[in-house]
């Protein structure tokens, strides 16, 4: 397991954790569903949901596979925008691929919303750095349109030293 200490838990405790994670993902925390991350803030409830998705994806693939389209629609924004450098970082590429597979249009529209928000707030685009494994023409088309229309600020695709990055 990629989860530190997971194997030291007894089977009953692990099963209970998995059941609670599934219930949490299915019932969804209250909050501004669909808007989180665009302004750079996340509630603890949304971050807990991301952790629950990671737990399910690695420790209970059967329950993970039973997530509905509505579940994916709700959780896709946090999967795209959550910057996890800790324990959950191992599952990020898989969650991104699954979110894209389960709802391409929601995935693309969320990425575009985040790009627009980051462009406006920072004149830099951070979200694209995490999407290499999910890159597709479906993502490229609306981003190219933003570049052509000059909707993205010039600094948005420059590196820290001011040199253009590829």
mmCIF file with all atom_site columns, C-alpha atoms in Angstrom, residues 6-155:
data_model
loop_
_atom_site.group_PDB
_atom_site.id
_atom_site.type_symbol
_atom_site.label_atom_id
_atom_site.label_alt_id
_atom_site.label_comp_id
_atom_site.label_asym_id
_atom_site.label_entity_id
_atom_site.label_seq_id
_atom_site.pdbx_PDB_ins_code
_atom_site.Cartn_x
_atom_site.Cartn_y
_atom_site.Cartn_z
_atom_site.occupancy
_atom_site.B_iso_or_equiv
_atom_site.pdbx_formal_charge
_atom_site.auth_seq_id
_atom_site.auth_comp_id
_atom_site.auth_asym_id
_atom_site.auth_atom_id
_atom_site.pdbx_PDB_model_num
ATOM 1   C CA . UNK A 1 6   ? -2.231  1.146  6.415   1.00 0.00 ? 6   UNK A CA 1
ATOM 2   C CA . UNK A 1 7   ? -0.972  -2.410 6.690   1.00 0.00 ? 7   UNK A CA 1
ATOM 3   C CA . UNK A 1 8   ? -0.584  -2.044 10.473  1.00 0.00 ? 8   UNK A CA 1
ATOM 4   C CA . UNK A 1 9   ? -4.321  -1.497 10.867  1.00 0.00 ? 9   UNK A CA 1
ATOM 5   C CA . UNK A 1 10  ? -6.406  -4.573 11.553  1.00 0.00 ? 10  UNK A CA 1
ATOM 6   C CA . UNK A 1 11  ? -8.683  -5.781 8.773   1.00 0.00 ? 11  UNK A CA 1
ATOM 7   C CA . UNK A 1 12  ? -11.878 -4.592 10.477  1.00 0.00 ? 12  UNK A CA 1
ATOM 8   C CA . UNK A 1 13  ? -10.505 -1.058 10.874  1.00 0.00 ? 13  UNK A CA 1
ATOM 9   C CA . UNK A 1 14  ? -9.367  -0.956 7.240   1.00 0.00 ? 14  UNK A CA 1
ATOM 10  C CA . UNK A 1 15  ? -12.793 -2.148 6.087   1.00 0.00 ? 15  UNK A CA 1
ATOM 11  C CA . UNK A 1 16  ? -14.466 0.496  8.222   1.00 0.00 ? 16  UNK A CA 1
ATOM 12  C CA . UNK A 1 17  ? -12.204 3.225  6.783   1.00 0.00 ? 17  UNK A CA 1
ATOM 13  C CA . UNK A 1 18  ? -13.032 2.112  3.249   1.00 0.00 ? 18  UNK A CA 1
ATOM 14  C CA . UNK A 1 19  ? -16.773 2.025  3.998   1.00 0.00 ? 19  UNK A CA 1
ATOM 15  C CA . UNK A 1 20  ? -16.641 5.517  5.492   1.00 0.00 ? 20  UNK A CA 1
ATOM 16  C CA . UNK A 1 21  ? -14.623 6.834  2.555   1.00 0.00 ? 21  UNK A CA 1
ATOM 17  C CA . UNK A 1 22  ? -17.194 5.439  0.130   1.00 0.00 ? 22  UNK A CA 1
ATOM 18  C CA . UNK A 1 23  ? -20.075 6.918  2.103   1.00 0.00 ? 23  UNK A CA 1
ATOM 19  C CA . UNK A 1 24  ? -18.319 10.289 2.245   1.00 0.00 ? 24  UNK A CA 1
ATOM 20  C CA . UNK A 1 25  ? -17.727 10.363 -1.500  1.00 0.00 ? 25  UNK A CA 1
ATOM 21  C CA . UNK A 1 26  ? -21.349 9.348  -2.180  1.00 0.00 ? 26  UNK A CA 1
ATOM 22  C CA . UNK A 1 27  ? -22.962 11.835 0.221   1.00 0.00 ? 27  UNK A CA 1
ATOM 23  C CA . UNK A 1 28  ? -20.647 14.732 -0.646  1.00 0.00 ? 28  UNK A CA 1
ATOM 24  C CA . UNK A 1 29  ? -19.828 17.542 1.765   1.00 0.00 ? 29  UNK A CA 1
ATOM 25  C CA . UNK A 1 30  ? -21.748 20.774 1.670   1.00 0.00 ? 30  UNK A CA 1
ATOM 26  C CA . UNK A 1 31  ? -20.078 23.682 -0.002  1.00 0.00 ? 31  UNK A CA 1
ATOM 27  C CA . UNK A 1 32  ? -19.841 25.507 -3.258  1.00 0.00 ? 32  UNK A CA 1
ATOM 28  C CA . UNK A 1 33  ? -19.926 22.418 -5.418  1.00 0.00 ? 33  UNK A CA 1
ATOM 29  C CA . UNK A 1 34  ? -18.229 22.905 -8.727  1.00 0.00 ? 34  UNK A CA 1
ATOM 30  C CA . UNK A 1 35  ? -16.615 26.228 -7.840  1.00 0.00 ? 35  UNK A CA 1
ATOM 31  C CA . UNK A 1 36  ? -13.848 25.192 -5.493  1.00 0.00 ? 36  UNK A CA 1
ATOM 32  C CA . UNK A 1 37  ? -10.332 25.573 -6.615  1.00 0.00 ? 37  UNK A CA 1
ATOM 33  C CA . UNK A 1 38  ? -11.093 28.294 -9.113  1.00 0.00 ? 38  UNK A CA 1
ATOM 34  C CA . UNK A 1 39  ? -10.328 30.919 -6.498  1.00 0.00 ? 39  UNK A CA 1
ATOM 35  C CA . UNK A 1 40  ? -7.439  28.932 -5.037  1.00 0.00 ? 40  UNK A CA 1
ATOM 36  C CA . UNK A 1 41  ? -9.217  27.820 -1.881  1.00 0.00 ? 41  UNK A CA 1
ATOM 37  C CA . UNK A 1 42  ? -10.489 24.451 -0.788  1.00 0.00 ? 42  UNK A CA 1
ATOM 38  C CA . UNK A 1 43  ? -12.615 23.458 2.176   1.00 0.00 ? 43  UNK A CA 1
ATOM 39  C CA . UNK A 1 44  ? -11.434 20.682 4.443   1.00 0.00 ? 44  UNK A CA 1
ATOM 40  C CA . UNK A 1 45  ? -14.491 18.750 3.296   1.00 0.00 ? 45  UNK A CA 1
ATOM 41  C CA . UNK A 1 46  ? -13.357 18.880 -0.323  1.00 0.00 ? 46  UNK A CA 1
ATOM 42  C CA . UNK A 1 47  ? -9.813  17.869 0.604   1.00 0.00 ? 47  UNK A CA 1
ATOM 43  C CA . UNK A 1 48  ? -11.199 14.996 2.674   1.00 0.00 ? 48  UNK A CA 1
ATOM 44  C CA . UNK A 1 49  ? -13.162 13.881 -0.380  1.00 0.00 ? 49  UNK A CA 1
ATOM 45  C CA . UNK A 1 50  ? -9.989  13.861 -2.451  1.00 0.00 ? 50  UNK A CA 1
ATOM 46  C CA . UNK A 1 51  ? -8.318  11.705 0.207   1.00 0.00 ? 51  UNK A CA 1
ATOM 47  C CA . UNK A 1 52  ? -11.331 9.388  0.246   1.00 0.00 ? 52  UNK A CA 1
ATOM 48  C CA . UNK A 1 53  ? -11.116 8.997  -3.541  1.00 0.00 ? 53  UNK A CA 1
ATOM 49  C CA . UNK A 1 54  ? -7.431  8.133  -3.226  1.00 0.00 ? 54  UNK A CA 1
ATOM 50  C CA . UNK A 1 55  ? -8.166  5.543  -0.562  1.00 0.00 ? 55  UNK A CA 1
ATOM 51  C CA . UNK A 1 56  ? -10.910 3.948  -2.633  1.00 0.00 ? 56  UNK A CA 1
ATOM 52  C CA . UNK A 1 57  ? -8.840  3.927  -5.816  1.00 0.00 ? 57  UNK A CA 1
ATOM 53  C CA . UNK A 1 58  ? -5.950  2.112  -4.180  1.00 0.00 ? 58  UNK A CA 1
ATOM 54  C CA . UNK A 1 59  ? -7.630  -0.056 -1.548  1.00 0.00 ? 59  UNK A CA 1
ATOM 55  C CA . UNK A 1 60  ? -11.106 -0.779 -2.888  1.00 0.00 ? 60  UNK A CA 1
ATOM 56  C CA . UNK A 1 61  ? -11.193 -0.794 -6.685  1.00 0.00 ? 61  UNK A CA 1
ATOM 57  C CA . UNK A 1 62  ? -14.631 -2.460 -6.681  1.00 0.00 ? 62  UNK A CA 1
ATOM 58  C CA . UNK A 1 63  ? -16.244 0.376  -4.737  1.00 0.00 ? 63  UNK A CA 1
ATOM 59  C CA . UNK A 1 64  ? -14.281 2.943  -6.720  1.00 0.00 ? 64  UNK A CA 1
ATOM 60  C CA . UNK A 1 65  ? -15.694 1.432  -9.927  1.00 0.00 ? 65  UNK A CA 1
ATOM 61  C CA . UNK A 1 66  ? -19.243 1.882  -8.570  1.00 0.00 ? 66  UNK A CA 1
ATOM 62  C CA . UNK A 1 67  ? -19.006 5.674  -8.437  1.00 0.00 ? 67  UNK A CA 1
ATOM 63  C CA . UNK A 1 68  ? -21.771 7.220  -10.501 1.00 0.00 ? 68  UNK A CA 1
ATOM 64  C CA . UNK A 1 69  ? -21.662 9.865  -13.211 1.00 0.00 ? 69  UNK A CA 1
ATOM 65  C CA . UNK A 1 70  ? -23.052 12.330 -10.648 1.00 0.00 ? 70  UNK A CA 1
ATOM 66  C CA . UNK A 1 71  ? -20.210 11.459 -8.261  1.00 0.00 ? 71  UNK A CA 1
ATOM 67  C CA . UNK A 1 72  ? -17.648 12.098 -10.995 1.00 0.00 ? 72  UNK A CA 1
ATOM 68  C CA . UNK A 1 73  ? -19.365 15.323 -11.968 1.00 0.00 ? 73  UNK A CA 1
ATOM 69  C CA . UNK A 1 74  ? -19.144 16.535 -8.367  1.00 0.00 ? 74  UNK A CA 1
ATOM 70  C CA . UNK A 1 75  ? -15.564 15.424 -7.613  1.00 0.00 ? 75  UNK A CA 1
ATOM 71  C CA . UNK A 1 76  ? -13.860 16.206 -10.939 1.00 0.00 ? 76  UNK A CA 1
ATOM 72  C CA . UNK A 1 77  ? -13.059 19.831 -10.003 1.00 0.00 ? 77  UNK A CA 1
ATOM 73  C CA . UNK A 1 78  ? -11.195 18.811 -6.851  1.00 0.00 ? 78  UNK A CA 1
ATOM 74  C CA . UNK A 1 79  ? -9.338  16.066 -8.713  1.00 0.00 ? 79  UNK A CA 1
ATOM 75  C CA . UNK A 1 80  ? -8.166  18.612 -11.281 1.00 0.00 ? 80  UNK A CA 1
ATOM 76  C CA . UNK A 1 81  ? -7.336  21.461 -8.938  1.00 0.00 ? 81  UNK A CA 1
ATOM 77  C CA . UNK A 1 82  ? -6.094  19.822 -5.758  1.00 0.00 ? 82  UNK A CA 1
ATOM 78  C CA . UNK A 1 83  ? -2.347  20.090 -5.508  1.00 0.00 ? 83  UNK A CA 1
ATOM 79  C CA . UNK A 1 84  ? -1.339  17.075 -3.463  1.00 0.00 ? 84  UNK A CA 1
ATOM 80  C CA . UNK A 1 85  ? 2.310   16.649 -2.687  1.00 0.00 ? 85  UNK A CA 1
ATOM 81  C CA . UNK A 1 86  ? 1.821   14.318 0.234   1.00 0.00 ? 86  UNK A CA 1
ATOM 82  C CA . UNK A 1 87  ? 0.492   10.824 0.718   1.00 0.00 ? 87  UNK A CA 1
ATOM 83  C CA . UNK A 1 88  ? -2.134  11.206 -1.996  1.00 0.00 ? 88  UNK A CA 1
ATOM 84  C CA . UNK A 1 89  ? 0.304   12.229 -4.732  1.00 0.00 ? 89  UNK A CA 1
ATOM 85  C CA . UNK A 1 90  ? 0.643   8.607  -5.870  1.00 0.00 ? 90  UNK A CA 1
ATOM 86  C CA . UNK A 1 91  ? -2.999  8.463  -6.935  1.00 0.00 ? 91  UNK A CA 1
ATOM 87  C CA . UNK A 1 92  ? -3.247  11.813 -8.721  1.00 0.00 ? 92  UNK A CA 1
ATOM 88  C CA . UNK A 1 93  ? -2.350  10.566 -12.241 1.00 0.00 ? 93  UNK A CA 1
ATOM 89  C CA . UNK A 1 94  ? -4.854  7.724  -11.938 1.00 0.00 ? 94  UNK A CA 1
ATOM 90  C CA . UNK A 1 95  ? -7.629  9.974  -10.599 1.00 0.00 ? 95  UNK A CA 1
ATOM 91  C CA . UNK A 1 96  ? -7.040  12.480 -13.391 1.00 0.00 ? 96  UNK A CA 1
ATOM 92  C CA . UNK A 1 97  ? -7.264  9.767  -16.048 1.00 0.00 ? 97  UNK A CA 1
ATOM 93  C CA . UNK A 1 98  ? -10.427 8.349  -14.495 1.00 0.00 ? 98  UNK A CA 1
ATOM 94  C CA . UNK A 1 99  ? -12.080 11.766 -14.178 1.00 0.00 ? 99  UNK A CA 1
ATOM 95  C CA . UNK A 1 100 ? -11.333 12.418 -17.850 1.00 0.00 ? 100 UNK A CA 1
ATOM 96  C CA . UNK A 1 101 ? -12.590 8.976  -18.865 1.00 0.00 ? 101 UNK A CA 1
ATOM 97  C CA . UNK A 1 102 ? -15.774 9.263  -16.812 1.00 0.00 ? 102 UNK A CA 1
ATOM 98  C CA . UNK A 1 103 ? -16.722 12.747 -17.973 1.00 0.00 ? 103 UNK A CA 1
ATOM 99  C CA . UNK A 1 104 ? -14.650 14.320 -20.705 1.00 0.00 ? 104 UNK A CA 1
ATOM 100 C CA . UNK A 1 105 ? -16.854 17.399 -21.147 1.00 0.00 ? 105 UNK A CA 1
ATOM 101 C CA . UNK A 1 106 ? -16.928 18.140 -17.401 1.00 0.00 ? 106 UNK A CA 1
ATOM 102 C CA . UNK A 1 107 ? -13.168 17.619 -17.242 1.00 0.00 ? 107 UNK A CA 1
ATOM 103 C CA . UNK A 1 108 ? -12.487 19.973 -20.165 1.00 0.00 ? 108 UNK A CA 1
ATOM 104 C CA . UNK A 1 109 ? -14.894 22.666 -18.952 1.00 0.00 ? 109 UNK A CA 1
ATOM 105 C CA . UNK A 1 110 ? -13.387 22.537 -15.457 1.00 0.00 ? 110 UNK A CA 1
ATOM 106 C CA . UNK A 1 111 ? -9.843  22.825 -16.815 1.00 0.00 ? 111 UNK A CA 1
ATOM 107 C CA . UNK A 1 112 ? -10.922 25.807 -18.935 1.00 0.00 ? 112 UNK A CA 1
ATOM 108 C CA . UNK A 1 113 ? -12.562 27.468 -15.922 1.00 0.00 ? 113 UNK A CA 1
ATOM 109 C CA . UNK A 1 114 ? -9.413  26.955 -13.855 1.00 0.00 ? 114 UNK A CA 1
ATOM 110 C CA . UNK A 1 115 ? -7.185  28.247 -16.675 1.00 0.00 ? 115 UNK A CA 1
ATOM 111 C CA . UNK A 1 116 ? -9.335  31.386 -16.931 1.00 0.00 ? 116 UNK A CA 1
ATOM 112 C CA . UNK A 1 117 ? -9.251  31.895 -13.169 1.00 0.00 ? 117 UNK A CA 1
ATOM 113 C CA . UNK A 1 118 ? -5.488  31.358 -12.846 1.00 0.00 ? 118 UNK A CA 1
ATOM 114 C CA . UNK A 1 119 ? -4.881  33.599 -15.836 1.00 0.00 ? 119 UNK A CA 1
ATOM 115 C CA . UNK A 1 120 ? -6.958  36.357 -14.242 1.00 0.00 ? 120 UNK A CA 1
ATOM 116 C CA . UNK A 1 121 ? -5.531  36.013 -10.727 1.00 0.00 ? 121 UNK A CA 1
ATOM 117 C CA . UNK A 1 122 ? -1.893  35.163 -11.414 1.00 0.00 ? 122 UNK A CA 1
ATOM 118 C CA . UNK A 1 123 ? -1.186  35.719 -15.110 1.00 0.00 ? 123 UNK A CA 1
ATOM 119 C CA . UNK A 1 124 ? 0.207   32.203 -14.949 1.00 0.00 ? 124 UNK A CA 1
ATOM 120 C CA . UNK A 1 125 ? -1.357  28.807 -15.608 1.00 0.00 ? 125 UNK A CA 1
ATOM 121 C CA . UNK A 1 126 ? -0.565  26.201 -12.975 1.00 0.00 ? 126 UNK A CA 1
ATOM 122 C CA . UNK A 1 127 ? -3.189  23.544 -13.630 1.00 0.00 ? 127 UNK A CA 1
ATOM 123 C CA . UNK A 1 128 ? -1.727  22.446 -16.962 1.00 0.00 ? 128 UNK A CA 1
ATOM 124 C CA . UNK A 1 129 ? 1.443   21.219 -15.270 1.00 0.00 ? 129 UNK A CA 1
ATOM 125 C CA . UNK A 1 130 ? -0.502  18.306 -13.816 1.00 0.00 ? 130 UNK A CA 1
ATOM 126 C CA . UNK A 1 131 ? -2.325  17.212 -16.942 1.00 0.00 ? 131 UNK A CA 1
ATOM 127 C CA . UNK A 1 132 ? 0.366   15.667 -19.152 1.00 0.00 ? 132 UNK A CA 1
ATOM 128 C CA . UNK A 1 133 ? -1.091  12.168 -18.829 1.00 0.00 ? 133 UNK A CA 1
ATOM 129 C CA . UNK A 1 134 ? -4.584  13.356 -19.729 1.00 0.00 ? 134 UNK A CA 1
ATOM 130 C CA . UNK A 1 135 ? -3.655  15.726 -22.546 1.00 0.00 ? 135 UNK A CA 1
ATOM 131 C CA . UNK A 1 136 ? -5.899  15.370 -25.555 1.00 0.00 ? 136 UNK A CA 1
ATOM 132 C CA . UNK A 1 137 ? -7.224  17.270 -28.507 1.00 0.00 ? 137 UNK A CA 1
ATOM 133 C CA . UNK A 1 138 ? -10.384 17.872 -26.449 1.00 0.00 ? 138 UNK A CA 1
ATOM 134 C CA . UNK A 1 139 ? -8.272  19.952 -24.042 1.00 0.00 ? 139 UNK A CA 1
ATOM 135 C CA . UNK A 1 140 ? -6.109  21.523 -26.719 1.00 0.00 ? 140 UNK A CA 1
ATOM 136 C CA . UNK A 1 141 ? -8.951  22.986 -28.814 1.00 0.00 ? 141 UNK A CA 1
ATOM 137 C CA . UNK A 1 142 ? -10.412 25.400 -26.211 1.00 0.00 ? 142 UNK A CA 1
ATOM 138 C CA . UNK A 1 143 ? -6.954  26.372 -24.971 1.00 0.00 ? 143 UNK A CA 1
ATOM 139 C CA . UNK A 1 144 ? -5.773  27.159 -28.505 1.00 0.00 ? 144 UNK A CA 1
ATOM 140 C CA . UNK A 1 145 ? -8.901  29.280 -28.954 1.00 0.00 ? 145 UNK A CA 1
ATOM 141 C CA . UNK A 1 146 ? -7.980  31.248 -25.820 1.00 0.00 ? 146 UNK A CA 1
ATOM 142 C CA . UNK A 1 147 ? -4.487  31.816 -27.192 1.00 0.00 ? 147 UNK A CA 1
ATOM 143 C CA . UNK A 1 148 ? -5.770  32.924 -30.600 1.00 0.00 ? 148 UNK A CA 1
ATOM 144 C CA . UNK A 1 149 ? -8.281  35.317 -29.075 1.00 0.00 ? 149 UNK A CA 1
ATOM 145 C CA . UNK A 1 150 ? -5.575  36.671 -26.788 1.00 0.00 ? 150 UNK A CA 1
ATOM 146 C CA . UNK A 1 151 ? -7.788  35.913 -23.791 1.00 0.00 ? 151 UNK A CA 1
ATOM 147 C CA . UNK A 1 152 ? -4.730  34.566 -21.985 1.00 0.00 ? 152 UNK A CA 1
ATOM 148 C CA . UNK A 1 153 ? -2.337  37.183 -20.686 1.00 0.00 ? 153 UNK A CA 1
ATOM 149 C CA . UNK A 1 154 ? 1.123   37.130 -22.262 1.00 0.00 ? 154 UNK A CA 1
ATOM 150 C CA . UNK A 1 155 ? 2.879   36.078 -19.038 1.00 0.00 ? 155 UNK A CA 1
#
